[in-house]
């Protein structure tokens, strides 16, 4: 924001005020966008606001919201994590496979509830640990090995998708005992609209709020933001930049694995190729993160805004289906939306880059001179 | 008085690579090829036979074409062209649509598609300085959406010519509107000509192999012998230096992206002809595997370092790895996993050896 000493210069002040309003609008554009989409869709199709649409819409948003948390963290640190799509499958397949293994070892249905709980706890712990390990490897290679994050994570993506197919032997895995599935998806209150509140929903909301507070209200989170905006300066300020970046990758892989775990348990099925033929979760999350206002070069962003962007995109999808446009139109819409936002973001950065060498004082002087000349001209 | 230290510590950092490292970075791919050939000979006596080597080359020829194109983008200092898979699929589909007027029209239309996609990519990355990864990924999603949306999820077969065919597609409905007699066109011979592209064997070798070598030789000459290649090297090594020395950086990067998309288009035509069907999934996975081959071939992701000879080496290495793993009886998905691990290790070693010299960040 430019500061003007010469307050009498009305022209400059006006520009100042406009840009302030525009900036705050641009910062919160995702909420404006969300409300706009809801208004347009509900005018076009009144049943859009009915519980029959809202509840499934939010339920399908839960997976990308969780993945978006980690993706936003990594992008804030100035990197990309393209491996999230594969980590979802890793989390999903491992939790199902390990549950079946431990359930069988502990004696199966004969063991009662105790065995069931124990098997689930071990399986979830193993799946989360696998996610954390992936994130640790990514983070170490990026932060300590100084390899570009794109290369590391795209290599990880291939490795993991090969691993998942080998782990599942190409099959769908289901749990041998589906009791937990029913618990996870059972709504607390059987009231319209509030049916959405299940244990899965509560877990996602808690994780979301935790990471938002961690990012924006704690010293640790502010340090991560600083690392993203200027690595050199934050290193000078005494922040352990490598550690921050490694942690951001670990968080990313863990949230993606958790998303896969919850999704697999709620569906009682894990496939090795989720999202390969349909809408790629990576595409959805990438679009949501950028629409949600996370800067592509890092240094600024918010997890809740990413979540709002996921819901926005998901409501556009549902609206398109209600208009009878079908699944293929969704893929196109998601791509176009992502492209438009990328173009808008890079265009504004390009504009900023043009202004980089601009000397404000000189420009003001020139404007004053011009005004004086104008006055002299009108006097003459 | 202050105690001034007069004898400064001597700078002990390395400034030169030792001879082994130099030779390894220069001929690393050759070493790898030799080692793999040794393993292969131990596994099977037929490994070094002319027929097996030809099979390996034939299997990677599509990859070779794509990798040559993408190597221009990486040479220009942009991290890669992730829109290659859908460029391949889209050109294949366009080629099938236009080949009903003659094969040559189909090929021209497909290559033009590649040029347009490359120009869009190049404008966004070169002029507006968008992050190449994000933009090409977005472009890939848009193209996927376009192909799937206009075909309503169906596929296009070269020899299919009923009334229903002309209700979906990019230009097919328009063609049907402009020329009502289009249904009477004899597609059988034209489809046979198109499908024959991947099954032609001049001199007893597949046509794709000749195309790959042609693309690579042209790529080699352009990259190392022409003004454009030199400019690309300068822009890739340091964008600002290129700008200060009066190179039109935007144009250079744009041309690099056009080269990438055109190569992807050519590969797409052959791959569609091989599969005898045009669909959105043709060419999936080629982006990553091409980048793998390029990096294995010693091209630096920081740009401006490497050569097409290295790219050929990388492509051939991948073919050898796949062949040997198949001889060992290892399945496709495990092969994928092993390739990924090799890729990560090679990149990490490469980056760390360059970093010890304080030379590179990629």
XYZ file of C-alpha atoms in Angstrom:
742
model
C 0.000 0.000 0.000
C 1.414 3.326 -0.951
C 1.476 6.122 1.581
C 1.047 9.703 0.510
C 2.493 12.564 2.444
C 0.741 15.131 0.347
C -2.830 14.724 1.588
C -4.054 17.640 -0.480
C -3.524 15.627 -3.630
C -7.112 14.532 -4.121
C -6.362 12.459 -7.166
C -3.904 10.195 -5.380
C -6.133 9.885 -2.315
C -9.033 8.739 -4.435
C -6.937 6.018 -5.982
C -5.831 5.006 -2.515
C -9.399 4.568 -1.236
C -10.572 2.661 -4.279
C -7.720 0.239 -4.094
C -8.405 -0.362 -0.393
C -12.007 -1.362 -0.995
C -11.009 -3.414 -3.991
C -8.271 -5.107 -2.036
C -10.512 -6.176 0.822
C -13.064 -7.366 -1.723
C -10.350 -9.290 -3.522
C -9.174 -10.786 -0.248
C -12.652 -12.049 0.567
C -13.692 -12.726 -3.004
C -14.397 -16.350 -2.299
C -17.285 -15.537 0.079
C -18.749 -13.109 -2.453
C -18.351 -15.779 -5.091
C -19.980 -18.431 -2.901
C -23.010 -16.236 -2.169
C -23.313 -15.299 -5.843
C -23.267 -18.944 -6.929
C -25.906 -19.805 -4.338
C -28.147 -16.917 -5.421
C -27.846 -17.718 -9.132
C -28.388 -21.436 -8.645
C -31.363 -20.994 -6.319
C -33.012 -18.572 -8.767
C -32.507 -21.022 -11.611
C -33.467 -24.120 -9.646
C -35.324 -23.530 -6.345
C -34.648 -27.121 -5.237
C -30.950 -26.219 -5.097
C -31.460 -24.943 -1.553
C -33.390 -28.016 -0.453
C -31.890 -30.508 2.007
C -31.851 -33.092 -0.767
C -29.108 -31.112 -2.468
C -27.281 -29.367 0.348
C -26.620 -32.455 2.487
C -25.012 -34.644 -0.201
C -23.145 -31.631 -1.547
C -21.435 -30.962 1.763
C -20.782 -34.668 2.259
C -18.929 -34.899 -1.047
C -17.007 -31.728 -0.179
C -15.548 -33.267 2.974
C -12.755 -35.144 1.174
C -11.440 -32.205 -0.889
C -11.753 -29.893 2.135
C -9.428 -32.118 4.139
C -6.982 -32.464 1.256
C -7.162 -28.727 0.673
C -5.884 -28.013 4.200
C -2.531 -29.632 3.543
C -2.346 -28.389 -0.020
C -2.838 -24.818 1.194
C -0.126 -25.260 3.814
C 2.359 -26.484 1.218
C 1.475 -23.718 -1.199
C 1.844 -21.112 1.545
C 5.356 -22.449 2.095
C 6.056 -21.760 -1.566
C 5.910 -25.339 -2.868
C 3.495 -27.716 -4.578
C 2.366 -31.121 -3.512
C 1.140 -32.991 -6.569
C 1.247 -36.312 -4.737
C -1.925 -35.690 -2.667
C -4.095 -37.609 -5.143
C -1.971 -40.723 -4.695
C -1.722 -40.278 -0.922
C -5.542 -40.355 -0.699
C -5.486 -43.797 -2.309
C -2.618 -44.922 -0.090
C -4.539 -43.904 3.052
C -7.747 -45.519 1.836
C -6.213 -48.824 0.735
C -3.885 -49.221 3.697
C -6.595 -48.601 6.291
C -8.858 -51.239 4.721
C -6.101 -53.772 4.103
C -4.543 -53.429 7.552
C -7.926 -53.572 9.278
C -8.712 -56.854 7.559
C -5.288 -58.209 8.463
C -5.415 -57.301 12.164
C -9.084 -58.236 12.458
C -8.220 -61.708 11.233
C -5.155 -61.951 13.507
C -7.108 -60.959 16.619
C -9.795 -63.540 16.028
C -12.430 -61.793 13.888
C -16.077 -61.483 14.848
C -15.701 -63.853 17.810
C -13.577 -61.281 19.675
C -16.410 -58.778 20.132
C -16.217 -54.990 20.240
C -12.775 -54.857 21.840
C -11.087 -56.524 18.876
C -13.035 -54.328 16.477
C -11.929 -51.108 18.146
C -8.339 -52.279 18.496
C -8.106 -53.293 14.836
C -9.520 -49.995 13.645
C -7.176 -47.985 15.860
C -4.126 -49.902 14.628
C -5.226 -49.682 10.988
C -5.860 -45.929 11.156
C -2.547 -45.384 12.953
C -0.669 -47.369 10.304
C -2.352 -45.466 7.458
C -1.628 -42.091 9.056
C 1.967 -43.125 9.693
C 2.309 -44.092 6.034
C 1.020 -40.642 5.077
C 3.436 -38.971 7.475
C 6.340 -40.997 6.077
C 5.494 -39.912 2.540
C 5.325 -36.302 3.668
C 8.626 -36.612 5.508
C 10.385 -37.974 2.412
C 8.887 -35.221 0.249
C 9.827 -32.557 2.761
C 13.375 -33.799 3.279
C 14.026 -33.954 -0.461
C 12.592 -30.476 -0.998
C 14.069 -28.724 2.023
C 17.378 -30.504 2.533
C 17.994 -31.912 -0.953
C 16.934 -28.662 -2.646
C 15.104 -30.547 -5.376
C 12.168 -28.669 -6.865
C 8.954 -29.733 -5.107
C 7.190 -30.353 -8.413
C 9.762 -32.972 -9.405
C 9.809 -34.681 -6.017
C 6.055 -34.928 -5.699
C 5.435 -36.000 -9.279
C 7.978 -38.780 -8.742
C 6.227 -39.659 -5.503
C 2.882 -39.681 -7.323
C 4.094 -42.344 -9.754
C 5.809 -44.382 -7.069
C 2.743 -44.357 -4.841
C 0.252 -45.173 -7.570
C 2.420 -48.153 -8.499
C 2.615 -49.109 -4.815
C -1.144 -48.888 -4.268
C -1.916 -51.121 -7.245
C 0.620 -53.643 -5.999
C -0.812 -53.448 -2.454
C -4.414 -53.978 -3.589
C -3.473 -56.312 -6.442
C -5.744 -54.073 -8.524
C -8.886 -54.972 -6.556
C -11.387 -53.071 -4.467
C -10.897 -53.726 -0.744
C -13.827 -53.748 1.679
C -13.763 -54.156 5.432
C -14.828 -57.562 6.771
C -16.886 -55.895 9.477
C -18.881 -52.788 8.610
C -20.064 -51.745 12.107
C -17.779 -48.714 12.257
C -19.028 -47.566 8.874
C -22.542 -47.184 10.207
C -21.311 -45.257 13.262
C -19.226 -42.862 11.178
C -22.073 -41.999 8.837
C -24.982 -41.912 11.323
C -26.397 -38.394 11.746
C -26.784 -37.095 15.310
C -30.147 -35.461 14.634
C -32.638 -36.648 12.088
C -33.742 -33.125 11.160
C -33.541 -31.854 7.565
C -30.310 -29.948 6.882
C -28.833 -31.109 10.204
C -28.522 -34.645 8.857
C -25.185 -33.518 7.555
C -23.722 -33.513 11.070
C -22.125 -36.924 11.358
C -18.940 -37.955 13.138
C -17.022 -37.603 9.865
C -18.324 -34.043 9.477
C -17.352 -33.171 13.054
C -13.834 -34.567 12.568
C -13.354 -32.525 9.403
C -14.605 -29.329 11.067
C -12.321 -29.836 14.085
C -9.285 -30.445 11.873
C -10.173 -27.422 9.735
C -10.546 -25.062 12.693
C -7.381 -26.395 14.321
C -5.263 -25.764 11.251
C -6.821 -22.348 10.614
C -5.958 -21.256 14.157
C -2.511 -22.821 13.874
C -1.866 -20.883 10.688
C -3.242 -17.466 11.530
C -3.124 -17.185 15.321
C 0.094 -18.859 16.424
C 3.749 -17.960 16.178
C 4.432 -21.182 14.273
C 1.868 -20.385 11.593
C 2.988 -16.788 11.187
C 6.523 -18.066 10.737
C 5.362 -20.416 7.971
C 3.651 -17.494 6.224
C 6.877 -15.532 6.468
C 8.917 -18.414 5.047
C 6.572 -18.490 2.066
C 6.721 -14.789 1.372
C 10.474 -14.379 1.813
C 12.662 -17.329 2.645
C 15.872 -15.323 2.907
C 14.409 -12.729 5.280
C 12.812 -15.322 7.526
C 16.108 -17.212 7.710
C 17.787 -13.963 8.727
C 15.090 -13.488 11.356
C 16.067 -16.781 12.936
C 13.362 -19.078 11.633
C 14.349 -22.641 10.846
C 12.999 -22.528 7.296
C 13.821 -26.135 6.384
C 11.902 -27.438 9.381
C 8.848 -25.367 8.495
C 8.811 -26.678 4.941
C 9.244 -30.288 6.055
C 6.345 -29.865 8.479
C 4.145 -28.363 5.780
C 4.715 -31.460 3.622
C 4.033 -33.791 6.545
C 0.775 -31.957 7.290
C -0.191 -32.167 3.640
C 0.349 -35.902 3.377
C -1.290 -36.559 6.744
C -4.457 -34.640 5.905
C -4.633 -36.318 2.494
C -4.216 -39.730 4.115
C -6.876 -38.847 6.712
C -9.223 -37.800 3.914
C -8.631 -41.140 2.206
C -9.156 -43.037 5.467
C -12.459 -41.341 6.295
C -13.691 -41.668 2.715
C -12.824 -45.360 2.521
C -14.449 -46.154 5.868
C -17.600 -44.195 5.061
C -17.915 -45.976 1.702
C -16.661 -49.299 3.094
C -14.556 -49.633 -0.039
C -11.094 -48.581 -1.149
C -10.056 -48.527 -4.799
C -6.500 -47.993 -6.045
C -7.543 -45.568 -8.780
C -9.979 -43.166 -7.139
C -10.208 -40.002 -9.224
C -8.290 -41.341 -12.209
C -11.262 -41.553 -14.523
C -13.517 -39.033 -12.814
C -12.794 -35.575 -11.506
C -9.237 -35.643 -10.285
C -9.128 -34.579 -6.615
C -5.858 -32.831 -7.397
C -7.602 -30.628 -9.964
C -10.405 -29.773 -7.560
C -8.050 -28.961 -4.708
C -5.642 -26.964 -6.857
C -8.522 -24.893 -8.238
C -10.014 -24.397 -4.776
C -6.718 -23.345 -3.226
C -6.044 -20.725 -5.873
C -9.649 -19.471 -5.997
C -9.575 -19.323 -2.205
C -6.923 -16.648 -2.401
C -3.720 -18.544 -1.649
C -0.959 -16.817 -3.550
C 0.743 -19.135 -6.052
C 4.203 -18.035 -4.963
C 3.420 -18.546 -1.292
C 3.212 -16.291 1.723
C -0.490 -15.767 2.065
C -3.600 -17.861 2.310
C -6.248 -19.329 4.545
C -7.509 -22.847 5.098
C -11.117 -21.832 5.674
C -11.165 -19.873 2.425
C -9.941 -22.965 0.596
C -12.787 -24.920 2.197
C -15.262 -22.253 1.075
C -13.839 -22.508 -2.431
C -14.313 -26.282 -2.397
C -17.974 -25.804 -1.483
C -18.318 -23.171 -4.222
C -16.931 -25.500 -6.878
C -19.001 -28.376 -5.586
C -22.177 -26.264 -5.766
C -21.353 -25.269 -9.333
C -21.012 -28.990 -10.122
C -24.353 -29.800 -8.508
C -26.001 -26.875 -10.270
C -24.718 -28.128 -13.612
C -26.132 -31.577 -12.906
C -29.506 -30.058 -11.985
C -29.494 -28.217 -15.289
C -29.048 -31.587 -16.949
C -25.584 -30.989 -18.366
C -24.051 -34.197 -17.106
C -20.744 -35.296 -15.762
C -18.527 -34.303 -18.677
C -19.632 -30.679 -18.395
C -18.409 -30.734 -14.780
C -14.915 -31.684 -15.849
C -14.886 -28.879 -18.386
C -16.307 -26.370 -15.890
C -13.690 -27.250 -13.289
C -10.891 -26.853 -15.811
C -12.200 -23.531 -17.116
C -12.694 -22.219 -13.588
C -9.140 -23.144 -12.626
C -7.738 -21.613 -15.801
C -9.658 -18.364 -15.364
C -8.419 -17.922 -11.824
C -4.838 -18.746 -12.808
C -5.016 -16.214 -15.648
C -6.513 -13.572 -13.351
C -3.875 -14.158 -10.676
C -0.958 -14.113 -13.069
C -2.323 -11.070 -14.871
C -2.487 -9.134 -11.615
C 1.050 -10.270 -10.763
C 2.125 -9.210 -14.263
C 0.573 -5.775 -13.674
C 2.396 -5.538 -10.365
C 5.615 -6.488 -12.095
C 5.158 -3.664 -14.596
C 4.859 -1.221 -11.684
C 7.975 -2.557 -10.008
C 10.348 0.181 -11.132
C 7.752 2.904 -10.890
C 8.851 5.880 -8.798
C 5.799 7.240 -7.068
C 7.259 10.613 -6.168
C 8.231 11.327 -9.753
C 4.819 10.352 -11.024
C 3.131 12.655 -8.525
C 5.397 15.460 -9.570
C 4.494 14.865 -13.179
C 0.787 14.878 -12.309
C 1.176 18.174 -10.441
C 3.032 19.694 -13.359
C 0.304 18.558 -15.703
C -2.385 20.064 -13.473
C -0.476 23.354 -13.260
C -0.113 23.455 -17.026
C -3.834 22.815 -17.376
C -4.623 25.690 -15.013
C -2.223 27.962 -16.886
C -3.837 26.946 -20.158
C -7.370 27.643 -18.908
C -6.223 30.989 -17.479
C -4.748 31.935 -20.817
C 42.801 -2.097 21.094
C 40.704 -4.465 19.098
C 42.167 -7.756 18.341
C 42.092 -7.893 14.556
C 42.446 -11.294 13.043
C 44.820 -10.918 10.133
C 45.034 -14.438 8.807
C 41.669 -15.018 7.214
C 40.567 -18.603 6.951
C 41.134 -19.903 3.487
C 38.031 -20.645 1.457
C 37.921 -24.413 1.440
C 34.840 -24.815 -0.687
C 35.185 -26.859 -3.809
C 35.224 -24.965 -7.066
C 35.884 -27.849 -9.429
C 34.255 -31.179 -9.880
C 36.601 -34.115 -9.731
C 37.158 -36.040 -12.943
C 34.888 -38.953 -12.031
C 31.927 -36.686 -11.388
C 32.534 -34.779 -14.600
C 32.572 -37.954 -16.644
C 29.610 -39.349 -14.783
C 27.440 -36.283 -15.386
C 28.550 -36.192 -18.999
C 28.206 -39.881 -19.793
C 26.022 -40.943 -16.878
C 23.356 -42.297 -19.171
C 25.882 -44.341 -21.118
C 27.149 -45.877 -17.880
C 23.593 -46.705 -16.929
C 22.863 -48.199 -20.345
C 26.027 -50.312 -20.173
C 25.185 -51.542 -16.688
C 21.624 -52.378 -17.675
C 22.829 -54.161 -20.811
C 25.174 -56.228 -18.627
C 22.326 -57.200 -16.310
C 20.140 -57.973 -19.297
C 22.725 -60.284 -20.829
C 23.018 -62.134 -17.551
C 19.262 -62.588 -17.308
C 18.604 -63.757 -20.820
C 20.867 -64.771 -23.693
C 18.413 -63.328 -26.179
C 18.664 -59.900 -24.626
C 21.301 -58.492 -26.942
C 19.658 -59.900 -30.036
C 18.790 -57.428 -32.767
C 15.114 -58.308 -32.462
C 14.899 -57.574 -28.741
C 16.739 -54.260 -29.030
C 14.416 -53.281 -31.844
C 11.431 -54.171 -29.684
C 12.764 -51.964 -26.896
C 13.281 -49.050 -29.265
C 9.867 -49.529 -30.791
C 8.216 -49.541 -27.380
C 9.783 -46.232 -26.390
C 9.513 -44.459 -29.743
C 6.275 -42.658 -28.788
C 7.894 -41.587 -25.548
C 10.967 -40.418 -27.469
C 8.917 -38.047 -29.611
C 7.124 -36.544 -26.617
C 10.319 -36.277 -24.572
C 12.136 -34.423 -27.355
C 9.387 -31.819 -27.336
C 9.213 -31.419 -23.572
C 12.997 -31.184 -23.355
C 12.752 -27.840 -25.186
C 10.500 -26.518 -22.429
C 12.813 -27.801 -19.708
C 15.833 -26.415 -21.584
C 14.099 -23.030 -21.536
C 13.981 -23.149 -17.747
C 10.267 -23.935 -17.401
C 9.760 -27.066 -15.381
C 7.800 -29.063 -17.884
C 4.747 -29.315 -20.028
C 2.048 -31.203 -18.162
C -0.482 -30.599 -20.932
C 1.264 -33.151 -23.169
C -1.116 -36.075 -22.444
C -4.248 -34.220 -23.418
C -2.481 -32.576 -26.360
C -1.808 -36.099 -27.578
C -5.403 -37.183 -27.047
C -6.849 -34.038 -28.605
C -4.647 -34.214 -31.717
C -5.536 -37.859 -32.146
C -9.235 -37.055 -31.987
C -8.896 -34.112 -34.389
C -6.872 -36.262 -36.776
C -9.581 -38.928 -36.792
C -12.208 -36.263 -37.460
C -10.390 -34.741 -40.407
C -8.956 -37.889 -41.949
C -12.272 -38.471 -43.683
C -11.164 -35.828 -46.187
C -7.811 -37.550 -46.580
C -5.048 -38.601 -44.242
C -2.875 -35.588 -44.956
C -5.660 -33.191 -43.901
C -6.027 -35.087 -40.671
C -2.321 -34.785 -39.919
C -2.261 -31.073 -40.793
C -5.281 -30.396 -38.571
C -3.727 -32.325 -35.684
C -0.408 -30.506 -35.931
C -2.261 -27.173 -36.120
C -4.069 -28.125 -32.904
C -0.683 -28.659 -31.335
C 0.556 -25.291 -32.570
C -2.470 -23.500 -31.114
C -2.147 -25.234 -27.739
C 1.558 -24.409 -27.684
C 0.904 -20.774 -28.507
C -1.637 -20.453 -25.687
C 0.752 -22.118 -23.224
C 3.648 -20.017 -24.438
C 1.726 -16.761 -24.179
C 0.599 -17.452 -20.635
C 3.997 -18.636 -19.445
C 6.220 -16.397 -21.521
C 4.284 -13.158 -21.452
C 2.257 -13.233 -18.240
C 4.912 -15.298 -16.420
C 2.412 -17.785 -15.037
C 3.901 -20.706 -13.202
C 4.419 -23.246 -16.000
C 3.409 -26.233 -13.868
C 0.130 -24.766 -12.690
C -0.810 -23.388 -16.077
C -0.033 -26.511 -18.099
C -1.886 -28.588 -15.512
C -4.888 -26.262 -15.872
C -4.570 -26.500 -19.664
C -4.545 -30.276 -19.393
C -7.767 -30.192 -17.377
C -9.425 -27.808 -19.847
C -8.494 -29.978 -22.817
C -9.701 -33.075 -20.997
C -12.982 -31.326 -20.273
C -13.281 -30.219 -23.906
C -12.709 -33.690 -25.331
C -14.997 -35.387 -22.841
C -17.697 -32.778 -23.079
C -17.848 -32.622 -26.843
C -17.850 -36.404 -27.123
C -20.290 -36.894 -24.235
C -17.995 -39.537 -22.825
C -17.970 -41.658 -25.984
C -14.986 -42.567 -28.155
C -14.376 -42.031 -31.836
C -13.449 -44.910 -34.118
C -11.812 -44.148 -37.466
C -14.092 -46.468 -39.430
C -17.373 -45.593 -37.706
C -19.684 -43.670 -39.995
C -23.322 -43.814 -38.984
C -25.661 -40.881 -38.456
C -25.039 -40.958 -34.714
C -21.334 -40.253 -35.211
C -22.096 -36.794 -36.510
C -24.049 -35.672 -33.452
C -21.012 -35.420 -31.166
C -17.488 -34.131 -31.583
C -15.677 -30.891 -32.272
C -16.147 -30.437 -35.996
C -18.231 -33.459 -36.935
C -21.659 -31.761 -36.480
C -20.386 -28.797 -38.492
C -19.104 -31.112 -41.213
C -22.473 -32.853 -41.389
C -24.233 -29.492 -41.674
C -21.954 -28.201 -44.420
C -21.964 -31.382 -46.455
C -25.067 -33.584 -46.157
C -23.483 -36.239 -48.357
C -20.807 -36.924 -45.782
C -22.456 -40.172 -44.729
C -21.834 -41.583 -48.185
C -18.070 -41.084 -47.866
C -16.128 -44.304 -48.129
C -14.406 -44.476 -44.784
C -13.122 -48.038 -44.975
C -10.035 -47.302 -47.064
C -9.315 -44.047 -45.246
C -9.597 -45.692 -41.848
C -7.287 -48.430 -43.083
C -4.775 -45.787 -44.176
C -4.992 -44.080 -40.780
C -4.736 -47.275 -38.785
C -1.862 -48.323 -41.017
C 0.275 -45.413 -39.816
C 1.434 -47.339 -36.780
C 1.619 -50.628 -38.685
C 3.764 -49.551 -41.632
C 7.207 -51.096 -41.831
C 9.433 -49.360 -44.378
C 12.792 -51.191 -44.594
C 11.453 -53.700 -42.127
C 11.369 -51.168 -39.293
C 8.288 -49.459 -37.856
C 7.528 -46.006 -39.243
C 7.325 -44.511 -35.732
C 10.980 -45.318 -35.206
C 11.961 -43.302 -38.270
C 9.733 -40.455 -37.102
C 11.338 -40.541 -33.666
C 14.840 -40.375 -35.110
C 13.792 -37.608 -37.493
C 12.273 -35.585 -34.640
C 15.334 -36.136 -32.489
C 17.809 -35.185 -35.228
C 15.839 -32.032 -36.029
C 15.609 -31.306 -32.308
C 19.350 -31.832 -31.893
C 20.193 -29.484 -34.759
C 17.747 -26.811 -33.588
C 18.895 -26.998 -29.982
C 22.637 -26.976 -30.483
C 23.356 -25.509 -33.922
C 20.923 -22.637 -34.472
C 20.524 -19.120 -33.123
C 17.216 -20.075 -31.599
C 18.890 -22.892 -29.694
C 21.552 -20.583 -28.332
C 18.954 -18.031 -27.313
C 17.011 -20.801 -25.614
C 20.122 -21.750 -23.683
C 20.663 -18.186 -22.496
C 17.022 -17.700 -21.515
C 17.017 -21.064 -19.763
C 20.198 -20.437 -17.807
C 19.235 -16.957 -16.746
C 16.082 -15.192 -17.785
C 17.350 -11.764 -16.797
C 20.625 -12.118 -18.668
C 18.683 -13.116 -21.751
C 16.426 -10.105 -21.372
C 19.350 -7.720 -20.860
C 21.192 -9.041 -23.898
C 18.279 -8.185 -26.114
C 16.701 -11.583 -26.659
C 12.951 -11.635 -27.117
C 12.366 -13.947 -24.174
C 8.602 -14.161 -24.667
C 9.030 -15.343 -28.246
C 11.725 -17.842 -27.304
C 9.656 -19.430 -24.552
C 6.584 -19.451 -26.800
C 8.494 -21.306 -29.515
C 9.730 -23.829 -26.955
C 6.142 -24.548 -25.915
C 5.050 -24.788 -29.551
C 7.827 -27.328 -30.184
C 6.646 -29.331 -27.192
C 2.995 -29.339 -28.259
C 3.773 -30.179 -31.887
C 5.899 -33.144 -30.840
C 3.098 -34.275 -28.523
C 0.665 -33.958 -31.445
C 2.805 -36.125 -33.701
C 3.090 -38.765 -30.982
C -0.661 -38.465 -30.395
C -1.454 -39.198 -34.059
C 0.650 -42.365 -33.977
C -0.664 -43.495 -30.604
C -4.273 -43.013 -31.739
C -3.483 -44.949 -34.884
C -1.944 -47.722 -32.786
C -4.990 -47.920 -30.514
C -7.362 -47.464 -33.478
C -9.574 -45.278 -31.312
C -9.585 -41.612 -30.344
C -10.402 -40.953 -26.688
C -9.460 -38.714 -23.800
C -7.310 -41.313 -22.077
C -4.861 -41.740 -24.959
C -1.464 -40.603 -23.752
C -2.193 -40.590 -20.026
C 0.980 -40.715 -17.952
C 3.276 -39.593 -20.757
C 4.019 -36.265 -19.042
C 5.695 -37.797 -16.032
C 7.529 -40.548 -17.881
C 8.864 -38.021 -20.404
C 10.172 -35.785 -17.626
C 11.763 -38.873 -16.066
C 13.549 -39.709 -19.321
C 14.742 -36.131 -19.741
C 16.109 -35.914 -16.200
C 17.752 -39.323 -16.497
C 19.382 -38.030 -19.667
C 21.208 -35.374 -17.696
C 19.124 -32.330 -18.535
C 19.009 -29.912 -15.618
C 15.641 -28.668 -14.405
C 17.186 -25.260 -13.865
C 17.388 -24.989 -17.642
C 20.102 -24.432 -20.182
C 21.983 -27.661 -19.567
C 21.749 -30.986 -21.378
C 21.251 -32.232 -24.905
C 18.932 -34.251 -27.099
C 21.517 -37.061 -27.205
C 21.085 -37.332 -23.449
C 17.317 -37.374 -23.862
C 17.634 -40.277 -26.272
C 19.831 -42.023 -23.718
C 17.230 -41.438 -21.008
C 14.434 -42.755 -23.185
C 16.464 -45.827 -24.119
C 17.343 -46.423 -20.456
C 13.670 -46.442 -19.505
C 13.015 -48.953 -22.266
C 15.855 -51.157 -21.014
C 14.624 -50.980 -17.415
C 11.115 -51.960 -18.443
C 12.421 -54.797 -20.623
C 14.694 -56.204 -17.920
C 12.022 -55.981 -15.235
C 9.657 -57.837 -17.534
C 12.330 -60.512 -18.025
C 12.506 -60.796 -14.230
C 8.746 -61.352 -14.211
C 7.802 -58.125 -12.462
C 4.349 -56.672 -13.191
C 3.500 -53.315 -14.747
C 2.509 -51.570 -11.535
C 5.571 -52.655 -9.643
C 7.600 -51.475 -12.632
C 5.921 -48.095 -12.272
C 6.895 -47.996 -8.614
C 10.519 -48.924 -9.356
C 10.748 -46.300 -12.113
C 9.454 -43.674 -9.674
C 12.022 -44.638 -7.040
C 14.872 -44.576 -9.579
C 13.693 -41.171 -10.740
C 13.661 -39.697 -7.240
C 17.103 -41.119 -6.434
C 18.658 -39.836 -9.671
C 17.194 -36.384 -9.188
C 18.307 -36.194 -5.568
C 21.873 -37.321 -6.374
C 22.088 -34.942 -9.306
C 20.838 -32.012 -7.242
C 23.131 -32.717 -4.302
C 26.242 -33.099 -6.492
C 25.487 -29.788 -8.188
C 24.734 -28.121 -4.880
C 28.091 -29.077 -3.427
C 29.560 -26.797 -6.054
C 27.062 -24.084 -5.255
C 25.924 -24.181 -8.845
C 22.351 -25.151 -9.004
C 18.996 -25.166 -7.313
C 17.117 -27.724 -9.299
